[in-house]
Amino acid sequence: MLECIVTKFGGSSLANDEQFRKVRSILELEPTRLYLVPSAPGKRFPTDEKVTDLLYLCHHLASAGQPFEGQFVKIRERYLSIAQHLHLKVDAEGALEEVARGIREGRSRDWCASRGEYLCGLLIADYLGWRFVDAAEGVRFREDGTLDAEKTQELLSSLLKNREPAVVPGFYGAREDGEIVTFSRGGSDITGALVARAVDADVYENWTDVSGFLMADPRIVDGPAEISSITYKELRELSHMGASVLHEDAMFPVHRAGIPTNIRNTNKPYHPGTLISKNAPNEVSVPTITGIAGHQGYSVINVEKNMMNSEVGFGRKVLSVLEEYGISFEHMPTGIDSMCVVVKSELFEACREEILARLEALVDGSGSVSIADNLSIIATVGRGMVHNCGTAARLFSAMSRARINVRMIDQGSSELSIIVGVNDADFESAIRAIYHEFVG
Amino acid sequence: MLECIVTKFGGSSLANDEQFRKVRSILELEPTRLYLVPSAPGKRFPTDEKVTDLLYLCHHLASAGQPFEGQFVKIRERYLSIAQHLHLKVDAEGALEEVARGIREGRSRDWCASRGEYLCGLLIADYLGWRFVDAAEGVRFREDGTLDAEKTQELLSSLLKNREPAVVPGFYGAREDGEIVTFSRGGSDITGALVARAVDADVYENWTDVSGFLMADPRIVDGPAEISSITYKELRELSHMGASVLHEDAMFPVHRAGIPTNIRNTNKPYHPGTLISKNAPNEVSVPTITGIAGHQGYSVINVEKNMMNSEVGFGRKVLSVLEEYGISFEHMPTGIDSMCVVVKSELFEACREEILARLEALVDGSGSVSIADNLSIIATVGRGMVHNCGTAARLFSAMSRARINVRMIDQGSSELSIIVGVNDADFESAIRAIYHEFVG
């Protein structure tokens, strides 16, 4: 069967005609790149405006009865400049006029925002000579505004079944009645994943302006290395702990379908980027750790109770109290007669005293309840850790040399990560110590 | 106020007249040793019989209508030999005859067993010239056979309020109606603790045949070092993990009352033994670790569920299932979308399949449940670890050098211990590796 790659290009990859040219040459490099999901044109330079932001602004002004044309002219210029420089045949003027009329006539906020991708799709399809497939026909939302994943799968696979190269604009879809609905910001990633699943792609390429994910936050570690391959599970552990990566909903459809995602850099088309897959190679050459991520601002609820360990159900009771207040916990280290529940501090700010009182009632005089704040949690993630006896030793040696006190350790559930808790004040130096131990 | 020490002497410390002499000289060394709680005479040599075992045997024979005198004669000889060698004035013959009559007349099993301590108390009181206080008058049990701690405190403090040296036999007490009730085996430790609390002792000395607790199981580590000082909390962590120490109920009353317990060796009266206290000194000189203990035969229930972390209450639901089957958990390491519950394998042997099915229903197709057996849990305990950054590093380095794979880590709740899980096959070598790293 013909190999098939779905590409999604982000806003910065489509910001101007020069970027459009790069996109075309990337597609020409690999003829199995059959489908393209574009975002709306993004920033060309740091202080530039994104087309989507301008569209939201126009809708806001129009719905407040104020003139929006001063803003719309910027949108117009962006698209017309691309069309002119690339000698496009599509009627960009007419399409832009239709969008302006829609804004003027009070079309919905979602409709207005979606036009960024719609127009961009029209232009890139024309430039590539590819078929344009309106996402309104392929991506279906329910009446309540949530994605109808099954119907979408059915519609998209039918629309794209003949493997003819096509452009499907990202970010939006429509309800049964034709009303346009958008995903949350960054939602073009989701459209790309839905298209990849619908055509059963071999790879879903997500083209952006970075050469893949970094092993650590570059604001903390100087020039961190790039991650060449990572599993969906590892990525989820890192992203849960604060690594800013893909839209979570954008990983789920392809992950489930077993389709790898490849993060690529439009400005460095030969860089292999980061490959995210279900079962990444787990060879000797895999680095011991894949990445480090962390978050500050956790609290530890410490519950001590005499003979707690002989009491079946005590842990469950403590969690029930938190659940009543809608608080999810991150970790729960247990000792003899004591347990800790680690939660995000912000989650229980409003009900801190109430929860304390409830837990004290549980302990009922034969123990104590206390809360310690300012805990940071750092996840060191890597499938290469599983069969490596020395990982924990190296990690804690590095922390020790950096004079960092380890307040909590949690390892064993995923086999993919070691979780440590340190004081907020030690957060950055702990990440640096771990990074330099394993990466250099 | 006069300092006051309560001493409890174990069975081997009172096994014959020679041991009685040692007890007296220990008491003479320190005149503030005002109260003595004796066990029944124990073994004089490895193949010897304990008086308590002989008493149980006599009761068993008598209640089966068989002659018990052949066994009772051994008991008789033990006590008479002591009385004769020490030239005691007490009517040992008469007291022994009364016990034999009680057995013959069908007195209760508890009554029969308690006579070992009763007789021993009579003899040692006579030898010391101290007052004999029958535990039946000072230790009160409820109708249901449980200790009435409040009433006992009231009775004992009234009986012993004048600080006149006295002997209170261990192991037994009585109900309101006078019926004798015993603690479980080893219960003289409890009597000693109750007496110590009642007289508000400065120290509770527990004299036995070892010079205190050892840092590790001598069957695993060759000649382990003795623990010179330990806190009640540390001791509880070690004993929970399998270190065989004091009767748990024997630590509770003195721990609560803030009275330190000193484990001493009757055969080495100048050895300081192990001091157990509420707030042991936490100085620089405190060794990093206090002790190591562990248990084999745990299972890990591994639950994975997509987006588990976004679901408030999932952890509680898993624990609720275990609670329904009366299963307490030891540890619960959590990751992203996954959690483990560590339980004693024997606890859920009977309901393993049922629990698996219930948890699979919870996961409901979007995850998996599995059980991994043969996990050993090792607790490395020490108050000296709290402010020592390098402890975890050293511990895991030692494990790594011994090529031991760490399956689980749980640290953070007590600040007193690091818990690691290893394969059962690595249990002993892990304990040895940790011991040699920290102790040498």
PDB file of N, CA and C in Angstrom, chain B residues 280-329:
ATOM      1  N   ALA B 280      14.786  11.073  70.703  1.00  0.00           N
ATOM      2  CA  ALA B 280      16.184  10.719  70.898  1.00  0.00           C
ATOM      3  C   ALA B 280      17.045  11.871  70.422  1.00  0.00           C
ATOM      4  N   PRO B 281      18.267  11.953  70.963  1.00  0.00           N
ATOM      5  CA  PRO B 281      19.143  13.028  70.514  1.00  0.00           C
ATOM      6  C   PRO B 281      19.316  12.975  68.998  1.00  0.00           C
ATOM      7  N   ASN B 282      19.263  14.122  68.364  1.00  0.00           N
ATOM      8  CA  ASN B 282      19.420  14.163  66.911  1.00  0.00           C
ATOM      9  C   ASN B 282      20.650  14.998  66.602  1.00  0.00           C
ATOM     10  N   GLU B 283      21.779  14.538  67.122  1.00  0.00           N
ATOM     11  CA  GLU B 283      23.012  15.309  66.984  1.00  0.00           C
ATOM     12  C   GLU B 283      23.789  14.856  65.762  1.00  0.00           C
ATOM     13  N   VAL B 284      24.866  15.569  65.520  1.00  0.00           N
ATOM     14  CA  VAL B 284      25.725  15.234  64.399  1.00  0.00           C
ATOM     15  C   VAL B 284      26.268  13.818  64.559  1.00  0.00           C
ATOM     16  N   SER B 285      26.453  13.413  65.824  1.00  0.00           N
ATOM     17  CA  SER B 285      27.049  12.106  66.078  1.00  0.00           C
ATOM     18  C   SER B 285      26.096  10.949  65.805  1.00  0.00           C
ATOM     19  N   VAL B 286      24.800  11.267  65.630  1.00  0.00           N
ATOM     20  CA  VAL B 286      23.835  10.213  65.341  1.00  0.00           C
ATOM     21  C   VAL B 286      24.197   9.565  64.007  1.00  0.00           C
ATOM     22  N   PRO B 287      24.254   8.229  63.951  1.00  0.00           N
ATOM     23  CA  PRO B 287      24.577   7.612  62.659  1.00  0.00           C
ATOM     24  C   PRO B 287      23.468   7.922  61.640  1.00  0.00           C
ATOM     25  N   THR B 288      23.858   7.928  60.371  1.00  0.00           N
ATOM     26  CA  THR B 288      22.880   8.284  59.339  1.00  0.00           C
ATOM     27  C   THR B 288      21.688   7.358  59.350  1.00  0.00           C
ATOM     28  N   ILE B 289      21.954   6.074  59.468  1.00  0.00           N
ATOM     29  CA  ILE B 289      20.816   5.165  59.539  1.00  0.00           C
ATOM     30  C   ILE B 289      20.810   4.454  60.879  1.00  0.00           C
ATOM     31  N   THR B 290      19.602   4.128  61.326  1.00  0.00           N
ATOM     32  CA  THR B 290      19.443   3.485  62.624  1.00  0.00           C
ATOM     33  C   THR B 290      19.282   1.982  62.452  1.00  0.00           C
ATOM     34  N   GLY B 291      18.600   1.592  61.411  1.00  0.00           N
ATOM     35  CA  GLY B 291      18.397   0.166  61.203  1.00  0.00           C
ATOM     36  C   GLY B 291      17.794  -0.128  59.846  1.00  0.00           C
ATOM     37  N   ILE B 292      17.817  -1.393  59.488  1.00  0.00           N
ATOM     38  CA  ILE B 292      17.275  -1.847  58.210  1.00  0.00           C
ATOM     39  C   ILE B 292      16.386  -3.048  58.493  1.00  0.00           C
ATOM     40  N   ALA B 293      15.213  -3.056  57.905  1.00  0.00           N
ATOM     41  CA  ALA B 293      14.352  -4.226  58.072  1.00  0.00           C
ATOM     42  C   ALA B 293      13.568  -4.429  56.790  1.00  0.00           C
ATOM     43  N   GLY B 294      13.119  -5.609  56.564  1.00  0.00           N
ATOM     44  CA  GLY B 294      12.378  -5.855  55.330  1.00  0.00           C
ATOM     45  C   GLY B 294      11.554  -7.108  55.400  1.00  0.00           C
ATOM     46  N   HIS B 295      10.719  -7.241  54.407  1.00  0.00           N
ATOM     47  CA  HIS B 295       9.791  -8.359  54.299  1.00  0.00           C
ATOM     48  C   HIS B 295       9.719  -8.799  52.854  1.00  0.00           C
ATOM     49  N   GLN B 296       9.573 -10.100  52.646  1.00  0.00           N
ATOM     50  CA  GLN B 296       9.353 -10.596  51.293  1.00  0.00           C
ATOM     51  C   GLN B 296       7.871 -10.862  51.089  1.00  0.00           C
ATOM     52  N   GLY B 297       7.522 -11.187  49.870  1.00  0.00           N
ATOM     53  CA  GLY B 297       6.154 -11.655  49.626  1.00  0.00           C
ATOM     54  C   GLY B 297       5.110 -10.572  49.472  1.00  0.00           C
ATOM     55  N   TYR B 298       5.440  -9.522  48.747  1.00  0.00           N
ATOM     56  CA  TYR B 298       4.431  -8.512  48.436  1.00  0.00           C
ATOM     57  C   TYR B 298       4.038  -8.618  46.963  1.00  0.00           C
ATOM     58  N   SER B 299       2.870  -8.093  46.661  1.00  0.00           N
ATOM     59  CA  SER B 299       2.419  -8.022  45.275  1.00  0.00           C
ATOM     60  C   SER B 299       2.121  -6.576  44.933  1.00  0.00           C
ATOM     61  N   VAL B 300       2.296  -6.266  43.661  1.00  0.00           N
ATOM     62  CA  VAL B 300       2.008  -4.919  43.177  1.00  0.00           C
ATOM     63  C   VAL B 300       0.827  -5.002  42.222  1.00  0.00           C
ATOM     64  N   ILE B 301      -0.230  -4.315  42.584  1.00  0.00           N
ATOM     65  CA  ILE B 301      -1.367  -4.230  41.664  1.00  0.00           C
ATOM     66  C   ILE B 301      -1.168  -2.961  40.854  1.00  0.00           C
ATOM     67  N   ASN B 302      -1.012  -3.132  39.559  1.00  0.00           N
ATOM     68  CA  ASN B 302      -0.707  -2.009  38.690  1.00  0.00           C
ATOM     69  C   ASN B 302      -1.956  -1.630  37.911  1.00  0.00           C
ATOM     70  N   VAL B 303      -2.409  -0.402  38.072  1.00  0.00           N
ATOM     71  CA  VAL B 303      -3.606   0.042  37.370  1.00  0.00           C
ATOM     72  C   VAL B 303      -3.230   1.186  36.433  1.00  0.00           C
ATOM     73  N   GLU B 304      -3.485   0.991  35.170  1.00  0.00           N
ATOM     74  CA  GLU B 304      -3.258   2.079  34.205  1.00  0.00           C
ATOM     75  C   GLU B 304      -4.596   2.480  33.629  1.00  0.00           C
ATOM     76  N   LYS B 305      -4.785   3.783  33.460  1.00  0.00           N
ATOM     77  CA  LYS B 305      -6.040   4.249  32.876  1.00  0.00           C
ATOM     78  C   LYS B 305      -5.778   5.571  32.176  1.00  0.00           C
ATOM     79  N   ASN B 306      -6.197   5.654  30.941  1.00  0.00           N
ATOM     80  CA  ASN B 306      -5.997   6.890  30.198  1.00  0.00           C
ATOM     81  C   ASN B 306      -6.628   8.053  30.947  1.00  0.00           C
ATOM     82  N   MET B 307      -5.906   9.138  31.038  1.00  0.00           N
ATOM     83  CA  MET B 307      -6.389  10.365  31.649  1.00  0.00           C
ATOM     84  C   MET B 307      -6.781  10.182  33.118  1.00  0.00           C
ATOM     85  N   MET B 308      -6.193   9.210  33.778  1.00  0.00           N
ATOM     86  CA  MET B 308      -6.514   8.971  35.182  1.00  0.00           C
ATOM     87  C   MET B 308      -6.319  10.220  36.019  1.00  0.00           C
ATOM     88  N   ASN B 309      -5.257  10.957  35.696  1.00  0.00           N
ATOM     89  CA  ASN B 309      -4.928  12.112  36.512  1.00  0.00           C
ATOM     90  C   ASN B 309      -5.955  13.230  36.447  1.00  0.00           C
ATOM     91  N   SER B 310      -6.748  13.229  35.383  1.00  0.00           N
ATOM     92  CA  SER B 310      -7.764  14.276  35.285  1.00  0.00           C
ATOM     93  C   SER B 310      -9.041  13.841  36.001  1.00  0.00           C
ATOM     94  N   GLU B 311      -9.046  12.613  36.516  1.00  0.00           N
ATOM     95  CA  GLU B 311     -10.274  12.074  37.094  1.00  0.00           C
ATOM     96  C   GLU B 311     -10.199  12.117  38.616  1.00  0.00           C
ATOM     97  N   VAL B 312     -10.918  13.084  39.189  1.00  0.00           N
ATOM     98  CA  VAL B 312     -10.914  13.180  40.648  1.00  0.00           C
ATOM     99  C   VAL B 312     -11.590  11.946  41.223  1.00  0.00           C
ATOM    100  N   GLY B 313     -10.943  11.297  42.164  1.00  0.00           N
ATOM    101  CA  GLY B 313     -11.593  10.191  42.855  1.00  0.00           C
ATOM    102  C   GLY B 313     -11.215   8.812  42.376  1.00  0.00           C
ATOM    103  N   PHE B 314     -10.410   8.713  41.332  1.00  0.00           N
ATOM    104  CA  PHE B 314     -10.090   7.378  40.829  1.00  0.00           C
ATOM    105  C   PHE B 314      -9.280   6.576  41.855  1.00  0.00           C
ATOM    106  N   GLY B 315      -8.290   7.232  42.449  1.00  0.00           N
ATOM    107  CA  GLY B 315      -7.463   6.562  43.459  1.00  0.00           C
ATOM    108  C   GLY B 315      -8.316   6.060  44.614  1.00  0.00           C
ATOM    109  N   ARG B 316      -9.265   6.875  45.012  1.00  0.00           N
ATOM    110  CA  ARG B 316     -10.150   6.504  46.119  1.00  0.00           C
ATOM    111  C   ARG B 316     -10.968   5.269  45.752  1.00  0.00           C
ATOM    112  N   LYS B 317     -11.427   5.220  44.490  1.00  0.00           N
ATOM    113  CA  LYS B 317     -12.232   4.068  44.062  1.00  0.00           C
ATOM    114  C   LYS B 317     -11.417   2.771  44.106  1.00  0.00           C
ATOM    115  N   VAL B 318     -10.172   2.856  43.694  1.00  0.00           N
ATOM    116  CA  VAL B 318      -9.317   1.667  43.726  1.00  0.00           C
ATOM    117  C   VAL B 318      -9.146   1.190  45.173  1.00  0.00           C
ATOM    118  N   LEU B 319      -8.887   2.126  46.070  1.00  0.00           N
ATOM    119  CA  LEU B 319      -8.710   1.755  47.478  1.00  0.00           C
ATOM    120  C   LEU B 319     -10.009   1.208  48.076  1.00  0.00           C
ATOM    121  N   SER B 320     -11.145   1.736  47.617  1.00  0.00           N
ATOM    122  CA  SER B 320     -12.426   1.249  48.136  1.00  0.00           C
ATOM    123  C   SER B 320     -12.625  -0.224  47.811  1.00  0.00           C
ATOM    124  N   VAL B 321     -12.221  -0.623  46.597  1.00  0.00           N
ATOM    125  CA  VAL B 321     -12.355  -2.030  46.219  1.00  0.00           C
ATOM    126  C   VAL B 321     -11.539  -2.902  47.179  1.00  0.00           C
ATOM    127  N   LEU B 322     -10.294  -2.495  47.445  1.00  0.00           N
ATOM    128  CA  LEU B 322      -9.451  -3.279  48.350  1.00  0.00           C
ATOM    129  C   LEU B 322     -10.059  -3.323  49.749  1.00  0.00           C
ATOM    130  N   GLU B 323     -10.613  -2.183  50.152  1.00  0.00           N
ATOM    131  CA  GLU B 323     -11.187  -2.100  51.495  1.00  0.00           C
ATOM    132  C   GLU B 323     -12.356  -3.077  51.652  1.00  0.00           C
ATOM    133  N   GLU B 324     -13.150  -3.200  50.597  1.00  0.00           N
ATOM    134  CA  GLU B 324     -14.274  -4.141  50.633  1.00  0.00           C
ATOM    135  C   GLU B 324     -13.806  -5.553  50.950  1.00  0.00           C
ATOM    136  N   TYR B 325     -12.618  -5.882  50.483  1.00  0.00           N
ATOM    137  CA  TYR B 325     -12.097  -7.215  50.749  1.00  0.00           C
ATOM    138  C   TYR B 325     -11.216  -7.236  52.004  1.00  0.00           C
ATOM    139  N   GLY B 326     -11.243  -6.130  52.762  1.00  0.00           N
ATOM    140  CA  GLY B 326     -10.509  -6.083  54.019  1.00  0.00           C
ATOM    141  C   GLY B 326      -9.004  -6.041  53.861  1.00  0.00           C
ATOM    142  N   ILE B 327      -8.560  -5.530  52.720  1.00  0.00           N
ATOM    143  CA  ILE B 327      -7.124  -5.537  52.452  1.00  0.00           C
ATOM    144  C   ILE B 327      -6.525  -4.160  52.695  1.00  0.00           C
ATOM    145  N   SER B 328      -5.518  -4.113  53.571  1.00  0.00           N
ATOM    146  CA  SER B 328      -4.826  -2.847  53.771  1.00  0.00           C
ATOM    147  C   SER B 328      -3.652  -2.789  52.808  1.00  0.00           C
ATOM    148  N   PHE B 329      -3.296  -1.591  52.397  1.00  0.00           N
ATOM    149  CA  PHE B 329      -2.187  -1.459  51.446  1.00  0.00           C
ATOM    150  C   PHE B 329      -0.971  -0.922  52.165  1.00  0.00           C
TER     151      PHE B 329
END
